[in-house]
Amino acid sequence: MASEAQDLATRYADVRARTERLAAPLSPEDQVVQSMPDASPTKWHRAHTTWFFAEFVLHADGTSDRMWDRPEYRFLYNSYYDAVGARHPRPQRGLVTRPSMSEVADYRAHVDKEMTELLAGGVEPSLADVIMLGTHHEEQHQELLLMDIKHALSMNPAVGPAYSDQVVVPAADPGPANWVDVAGGLADVGVDHLADGRFSFDSEGPQHEVRLYDFALADRLVTAGEWIEFIADGGYQRPELWKSDGWYRSLDEGWTAPEYWRPDPDDAERWWIHTLTGIRSVDPHEPVVHVSHYEADAYATWAGARLPTEFEWERAATGLAPTGNVLDEERAGFSFHPAAAGAATGELRQMYGDCWEWTSSAYEPYPGFSVADGAIGEYNGKFMSGQQVLRGGCVFTPPAHSRATYRNFFHPHTRWHASGVRLATNRH
Amino acid sequence: MASEAQDLATRYADVRARTERLAAPLSPEDQVVQSMPDASPTKWHRAHTTWFFAEFVLHADGTSDRMWDRPEYRFLYNSYYDAVGARHPRPQRGLVTRPSMSEVADYRAHVDKEMTELLAGGVEPSLADVIMLGTHHEEQHQELLLMDIKHALSMNPAVGPAYSDQVVVPAADPGPANWVDVAGGLADVGVDHLADGRFSFDSEGPQHEVRLYDFALADRLVTAGEWIEFIADGGYQRPELWKSDGWYRSLDEGWTAPEYWRPDPDDAERWWIHTLTGIRSVDPHEPVVHVSHYEADAYATWAGARLPTEFEWERAATGLAPTGNVLDEERAGFSFHPAAAGAATGELRQMYGDCWEWTSSAYEPYPGFSVADGAIGEYNGKFMSGQQVLRGGCVFTPPAHSRATYRNFFHPHTRWHASGVRLATNRH
Amino acid sequence: MASEAQDLATRYADVRARTERLAAPLSPEDQVVQSMPDASPTKWHRAHTTWFFAEFVLHADGTSDRMWDRPEYRFLYNSYYDAVGARHPRPQRGLVTRPSMSEVADYRAHVDKEMTELLAGGVEPSLADVIMLGTHHEEQHQELLLMDIKHALSMNPAVGPAYSDQVVVPAADPGPANWVDVAGGLADVGVDHLADGRFSFDSEGPQHEVRLYDFALADRLVTAGEWIEFIADGGYQRPELWKSDGWYRSLDEGWTAPEYWRPDPDDAERWWIHTLTGIRSVDPHEPVVHVSHYEADAYATWAGARLPTEFEWERAATGLAPTGNVLDEERAGFSFHPAAAGAATGELRQMYGDCWEWTSSAYEPYPGFSVADGAIGEYNGKFMSGQQVLRGGCVFTPPAHSRATYRNFFHPHTRWHASGVRLATNRH
Amino acid sequence: MASEAQDLATRYADVRARTERLAAPLSPEDQVVQSMPDASPTKWHRAHTTWFFAEFVLHADGTSDRMWDRPEYRFLYNSYYDAVGARHPRPQRGLVTRPSMSEVADYRAHVDKEMTELLAGGVEPSLADVIMLGTHHEEQHQELLLMDIKHALSMNPAVGPAYSDQVVVPAADPGPANWVDVAGGLADVGVDHLADGRFSFDSEGPQHEVRLYDFALADRLVTAGEWIEFIADGGYQRPELWKSDGWYRSLDEGWTAPEYWRPDPDDAERWWIHTLTGIRSVDPHEPVVHVSHYEADAYATWAGARLPTEFEWERAATGLAPTGNVLDEERAGFSFHPAAAGAATGELRQMYGDCWEWTSSAYEPYPGFSVADGAIGEYNGKFMSGQQVLRGGCVFTPPAHSRATYRNFFHPHTRWHASGVRLATNRH
């Protein structure tokens, strides 16, 4: 077995095992519920990522007799084809009580067995590409699994349930943010898929030049303490700070603070926060997280600054080591929450991990981008409307998804992802 | 221990055991979901009926140290007090994954232990009344548990899950319906609570006279086969058959058949039906079930008849044995579905059990009715607006709830209860 | 021309002239708008009542060549047939800018000319019945016209527009309400259509007996001052006073006072009210008006009383002269608003006029009621679901609609009609 | 009076007169209605554009005694300040029947008299800038006035009302579209506000460089005939052609054709269209118009092409004369509808006028853009979220708004503006 095949088999096993590790603290009841249409049940994530390999790999090699599968799995766990009637409606995923959690575990085990045998025999490069895509797809769902269960557990305020029993201690003050200047000019952005041997998503390319102007980035994320000042200064009541769409959305949804913050009934200056380690006080030194693009933009206006474009962010990140407080569930002390920045270094801090950073860029195709044929072609292209790019990764992001070219995207009103704010300003 | 106390203890044990028997076929996943705001999870029913005894009996005697309880149970499982913020919002009951199913089982066991000890020692009559009310309350929730899980399982069309593996065989033709004449005049209706030693709900009294006119009732329920004729004759497309509110509701919800009926994609004359024993063909001889009041009324108009008033029904039922196809989950062959009427006898058939029978009467208080003080006073009175009375009981109804004076009620557009149609006509 | 024919011609002319008188103060802009789906534009009322005579009288006698009409009028001004697509959607009535107000005036003039000629020649009794129905139908729309324009003008708070420039002076204190006892027993209610020579609607019959129990009615309507006490005592914040449907509706709609009341921003005890004579202070001595059935019922519960049934009201009204503060737009000082009760007399006051009185009775058919064939048969029967009966008439009601048997009806949540509250209590 | 001041006075008079000319064919009823929340009544446009001069010019010079104004005008006709409660809710603009159309005409006349006197005396440059902005603002509302009344009149299908009685004749076939190649490289885009003496909006600058890649544009707009082919090929039923947001929106709104197209009930291949000259057959040679961005994008995908970016469009347009079928209501034969392209010339046709052309660019600020202080600062910046750029102008666009740098913007789902499609493709 060649080293490259060995690597793929190892990666397959590692990714699959991490999903199971992330689901392990959750009961059958926890794994079945869906707390809003944007979210999915844990059980569904576990089954859907498995269906990917069943559908695109085990079926694709023509040996359906090797396939352990049931027709309803193809119906229930397909999120790809949008044709009317062809798949189970997303908002009803939480009503599918059967197959049970343990049947889904069996499904995973059977597919893993088939896949392991297949990988042991070696696969064609084109199939290896699909399998590699499947592992990255599953890592995206690992992040979604954590986002979604955090939201689901938040719907039970009486019990205040925790996903992890890690104890969290207050953080040290990271000090004021400082501007770090970055030169403009013509910049290469994006991935050259042919030249770059590493995996990246279709939307990360083609590599191309963009014209940038001199700018500066803040050297750390906005903190919860700074956000409390924004609230206290009427940030949520001043329409002149907001984009029009954002202002009306905020009124409709009654926003007065980030998602998961709850006012203290007795102390107007104190805020509580729901986290994966339970409900605790907001720590002013930790980054603010779970804010919408609208809130991030209003905050930046209030602060006399702006959000960076995605290409400003990418230029600034190029050359930095893609390391930070990303998903590391086996690390001692890992708390599934963004951590405070360390002391200032003169360089950019927290560029990777902690919080996804909202940019001012709409999620649009790069020049020369085209959608691949077939179902896998639906991967990213169909989402290139109405969504906003985020960069850098967060505490729920698997390490393999930390790179300067990675483009995450969400609608500007959503908040259940671990999104935060880094400020930018002009230097021209 | 006196015989009456013994009876109450026995009844308590029997009712509590039946709830557990009804829940037993359901997995943790089945028991946590809520498929619509009107319905509740199985786990919630099990906990809420237990909370009733904890709150109104075990707390009520002042010995809170005997109480096994957690504060969140009082919040999560109280459906009584409507004050804003005072209880968990009903539409989110399906998102409460914790306490788990097994913790709820523990809760039931602890409260049962306390209650059994209490009952063994004998209780004051006023407390005995509350306990008796609690057992009837729990029986109402047994019916709701079956209605609600039937709806929840229907949301999984891919799997077609069944609650029971009972095999159902086609029924014999009950023959055409016949009119049974009933004389009008002054009739006593309702319960005299002081004179009648048996339990009944507050809304069943006071007993009073009403003036009736001669009428006739059909001697059996409308069948599924008759309903297929109504459909084929354009019953769902002809507004002149419908009440105005019903017509617009039908358009809004896209009704073309009773709840749980599904057209056969290949055979326009064939209908499939979701039942607690799985998906099967509609049997033309069985009663139609799961129709709204609006549909029942439109059918009656189409048939040249009308629905009975609740007092016509009660007068006709008085003197009949309150027996029929009601809940009997331990009986061999019991299928959790209405059964076809037997051969005609010249008397009224199917007056009890099978399907609740929609009446043309709004659910209003009887002359002299007044609401009891305190939380238990919310029991029925607050629902006396916008709802329609149904009489007779259904296949999900515990036998103790079969009596001539029992007033069930639902909004006229709802269909997840086992409601059917008996026709009436004037004889004056 | 016989006297009866003369009477019909006179009545036709009088009714038609009043509609024009009521519309006269309104501009083309006022007459085209529709402020909510329940309401209709003034222009539509003027055209629809005309269409009734065109469709059911001028077309009905087979002489369509005498008919001045355009096909779009039959489409736009038909409110009767509910078949999908057959008529213009009600919520879009306010978007029909053409025909213009003056074209509608021409339409009225042409139809009136045809009708006057027809009536001068004498008509068959069956056609006379239709014409008489048409005049009563138009009187119902006169009341709707006033209700609807009151709502429409209320949508312009900046201008505070008035329909009438009548000056209103504060009323004298009517003193406390007193109970008037009424005996129960068997009572004849409703109209015997064959025996009674006067016009009445189908739903007012058949005459029949009902069994009543002794009761008492308050001798006047609830006042605005009493309602202010209800508000001050938390009436809108106490769910135990409300029916369940009403409580949730109140929360959804944010009710804190009757429709058209507006809090004074500087004085918590002062209320302003929009009336057809403009915005002014609430007068504590005038009756409260524009409350929903839910509010009326909650008030009665708060006051330790209840609403009367429609038959209690009818029994108490039988024998009283059907006179009061009803529509009399030509009377000096007429202000289009309920007036305070005069001093107590020991008899029932304000039984007719001022405010429609909510009863606790659902709008249901009387024993033996049947719907007439054809389009006119849709008149009342199809509304016999989900609505509540009101009795007595209001200040917008034409005098010909004041009688003991008249059954008005609205959904329990609506408030744009001039509805008020009379309390009842048991005497048995 | 200097020439520049003279020019401003002339421009003021011309713009104001055109608004009145555009409103002249409309009755009081036509001018008061609002057919959807995005649209405004004609009367409102006439008043709001007048309020702009009252508020920012006549008030601004401190001589409020010269001001003819009423407080309610400042409330009703202010669309600028978003603070809650500070202005009249947009969706209720159509319910404001008073002031009447003729009162609004008086308001316009009074403000025009004041403005004319002011301009005759000469104004400071900063005030001249505000007045110039006011005239361009009013021209934007001229386009909105036509869009909005077109939508309002479409709500009256019975009458099929026309705004203009111009007779429209079928167009000649423009022949197939041809690609016109455009070179990429570094391009200057946008306006240098300091250097360019002509008026332009804040969002058109600052001028800056962008890096483009070689591309080609179609030499004419997509035709209605081509769109009929798209429909016939299942364009509205194939999710793989659509962006995800667009597909769900299309399902929600039931799109099967462009706005204002109506199927012929008897001929599946024939389409009818509502225009400002009434209802007529779709002409296959005219451009398709009133399509959303989602439809435009799906069409481009179906056609194997894409939409241009806004900078590609601007580069291609630079140097072309900004002339075309734009608003020219006094021209003989002007039909208020896009016209067919003339014969191919080898150059780009229809770049200005006819239809706004959807681009693939989100409406975002240019590098260095900043929002002006005060209320006028709300002008464009607050809309820079969730909207898509359109370029080129349409048949409703005043000629002064035809220029290569003009950035129009709408949400991607809207269709009531005169938007069409020009295809682009890669040449790299």
XYZ file of N, CA and C in Angstrom, chain C residues 25-26 28-30 32-35 43 72 75-76 88 92 94-102 152-153 155-159 161-162, chain D residues 25-26 28-30 32-35 43 72 75-76 88 92 94-102 152-153 155-159 161-162:
198
model
N -69.641 62.965 2.659
C -68.509 63.722 3.229
C -67.135 63.210 2.789
N -67.101 62.148 2.021
C -65.821 61.473 1.755
C -65.299 61.772 0.356
N -62.719 61.235 -3.115
C -62.341 60.059 -3.903
C -61.250 59.241 -3.216
N -60.275 59.927 -2.618
C -59.197 59.199 -1.931
C -59.753 58.418 -0.738
N -60.606 59.060 0.065
C -61.199 58.362 1.217
C -61.961 57.111 0.776
N -61.615 55.071 -1.768
C -60.974 53.955 -2.480
C -60.189 53.037 -1.559
N -59.731 53.521 -0.397
C -58.803 52.715 0.401
C -59.510 51.625 1.204
N -58.731 50.610 1.518
C -59.176 49.485 2.356
C -58.099 49.297 3.414
N -58.461 49.463 4.676
C -57.420 49.508 5.696
C -57.110 48.158 6.311
N -66.328 53.090 -1.754
C -66.708 52.943 -3.160
C -67.212 51.536 -3.446
N -67.010 43.815 -15.907
C -66.095 43.868 -14.762
C -66.834 44.181 -13.465
N -67.715 41.083 -11.764
C -66.547 40.438 -11.174
C -66.090 41.174 -9.912
N -66.051 42.482 -10.008
C -65.470 43.268 -8.909
C -66.405 43.407 -7.717
N -63.266 38.756 -7.261
C -62.069 39.516 -6.934
C -61.702 39.273 -5.472
N -57.861 42.669 -1.765
C -57.356 43.588 -2.781
C -58.401 44.581 -3.231
N -59.092 47.355 -2.037
C -58.601 48.727 -1.943
C -57.610 49.090 -3.034
N -57.291 48.154 -3.919
C -56.344 48.444 -4.998
C -57.050 48.712 -6.323
N -58.360 48.654 -6.311
C -59.132 48.859 -7.537
C -59.434 50.345 -7.664
N -58.558 51.031 -8.381
C -58.735 52.484 -8.490
C -59.751 52.842 -9.571
N -59.960 51.932 -10.483
C -60.922 52.167 -11.560
C -61.900 51.011 -11.588
N -63.212 51.189 -11.739
C -63.913 52.453 -11.985
C -63.685 53.461 -10.847
N -63.750 54.722 -11.206
C -63.553 55.792 -10.241
C -64.813 56.007 -9.408
N -64.677 56.836 -8.381
C -65.827 57.186 -7.550
C -66.958 57.743 -8.393
N -66.628 58.548 -9.368
C -67.735 59.153 -10.132
C -68.355 58.135 -11.085
N -60.442 53.147 8.541
C -59.519 53.703 7.541
C -58.977 55.050 8.002
N -59.839 55.903 8.497
C -59.380 57.228 8.929
C -58.450 57.117 10.131
N -56.070 55.203 10.434
C -54.723 54.875 9.977
C -53.912 56.125 9.651
N -54.478 57.272 9.843
C -53.798 58.533 9.532
C -53.646 59.357 10.797
N -52.802 58.894 11.704
C -52.732 59.584 12.998
C -52.170 60.993 12.881
N -51.402 61.241 11.829
C -50.771 62.559 11.726
C -51.822 63.646 11.554
N -52.830 63.330 10.759
C -53.818 64.342 10.419
C -55.003 64.314 11.395
N -58.017 62.793 11.025
C -59.128 63.291 10.202
C -60.484 62.932 10.798
N -61.450 63.783 10.570
C -62.817 63.580 11.051
C -63.746 63.346 9.870
N -51.818 61.890 -15.940
C -52.858 60.961 -16.408
C -53.595 60.216 -15.297
N -53.208 60.438 -14.054
C -53.707 59.596 -12.961
C -54.753 60.321 -12.125
N -57.362 60.906 -8.698
C -57.123 60.878 -7.244
C -57.070 59.455 -6.702
N -57.951 58.593 -7.197
C -57.940 57.199 -6.733
C -56.631 56.508 -7.117
N -56.198 56.686 -8.371
C -54.930 56.076 -8.808
C -53.762 56.535 -7.940
N -53.574 57.517 -4.815
C -53.527 57.272 -3.362
C -53.113 55.849 -3.004
N -53.309 54.883 -3.903
C -53.110 53.490 -3.501
C -51.638 53.088 -3.487
N -51.381 52.056 -2.696
C -50.048 51.445 -2.581
C -50.265 49.942 -2.715
N -49.695 49.352 -3.732
C -50.037 47.957 -4.027
C -49.141 46.944 -3.346
N -49.146 60.031 -5.117
C -49.301 61.223 -4.280
C -48.150 61.355 -3.298
N -47.722 67.775 9.869
C -47.954 66.397 9.436
C -47.198 66.061 8.158
N -43.958 64.578 8.983
C -44.109 63.221 9.490
C -44.430 62.241 8.351
N -45.346 62.644 7.499
C -45.856 61.717 6.488
C -44.899 61.537 5.319
N -43.785 57.860 9.421
C -44.960 57.052 9.114
C -44.518 55.718 8.517
N -47.940 51.559 5.219
C -49.251 52.193 5.385
C -49.374 53.483 4.589
N -50.304 53.881 1.662
C -51.495 53.871 0.815
C -52.785 54.091 1.583
N -52.689 54.235 2.908
C -53.899 54.452 3.702
C -54.074 55.916 4.079
N -53.158 56.752 3.640
C -53.219 58.167 3.982
C -54.043 58.885 2.909
N -55.329 59.018 3.171
C -56.215 59.618 2.161
C -56.157 61.137 2.215
N -55.736 61.666 3.351
C -55.645 63.111 3.509
C -54.235 63.469 3.981
N -53.560 64.456 3.470
C -53.997 65.437 2.493
C -54.404 64.784 1.168
N -55.320 65.418 0.483
C -55.816 64.920 -0.791
C -54.809 65.214 -1.901
N -55.073 64.647 -3.069
C -54.233 64.914 -4.239
C -54.149 66.414 -4.511
N -55.242 67.104 -4.354
C -55.174 68.530 -4.706
C -54.438 69.316 -3.622
N -49.393 48.982 -9.407
C -50.727 49.231 -8.853
C -51.806 48.931 -9.890
N -51.605 49.392 -11.097
C -52.622 49.160 -12.123
C -52.740 47.677 -12.456
N -52.956 45.367 -10.455
C -53.807 44.712 -9.453
C -55.279 44.755 -9.837
N -55.596 45.317 -10.955
C -56.991 45.441 -11.398
C -57.172 44.685 -12.695
N -57.121 43.364 -12.637
C -57.158 42.602 -13.884
C -58.496 42.710 -14.602
N -59.544 43.014 -13.844
C -60.862 43.056 -14.485
C -60.928 44.162 -15.519
N -60.342 45.291 -15.171
C -60.477 46.460 -16.029
C -59.313 46.550 -17.026
N -56.424 48.366 -16.823
C -56.309 49.804 -17.060
C -54.958 50.174 -17.657
N -54.955 51.200 -18.465
C -53.746 51.692 -19.095
C -53.394 53.070 -18.557
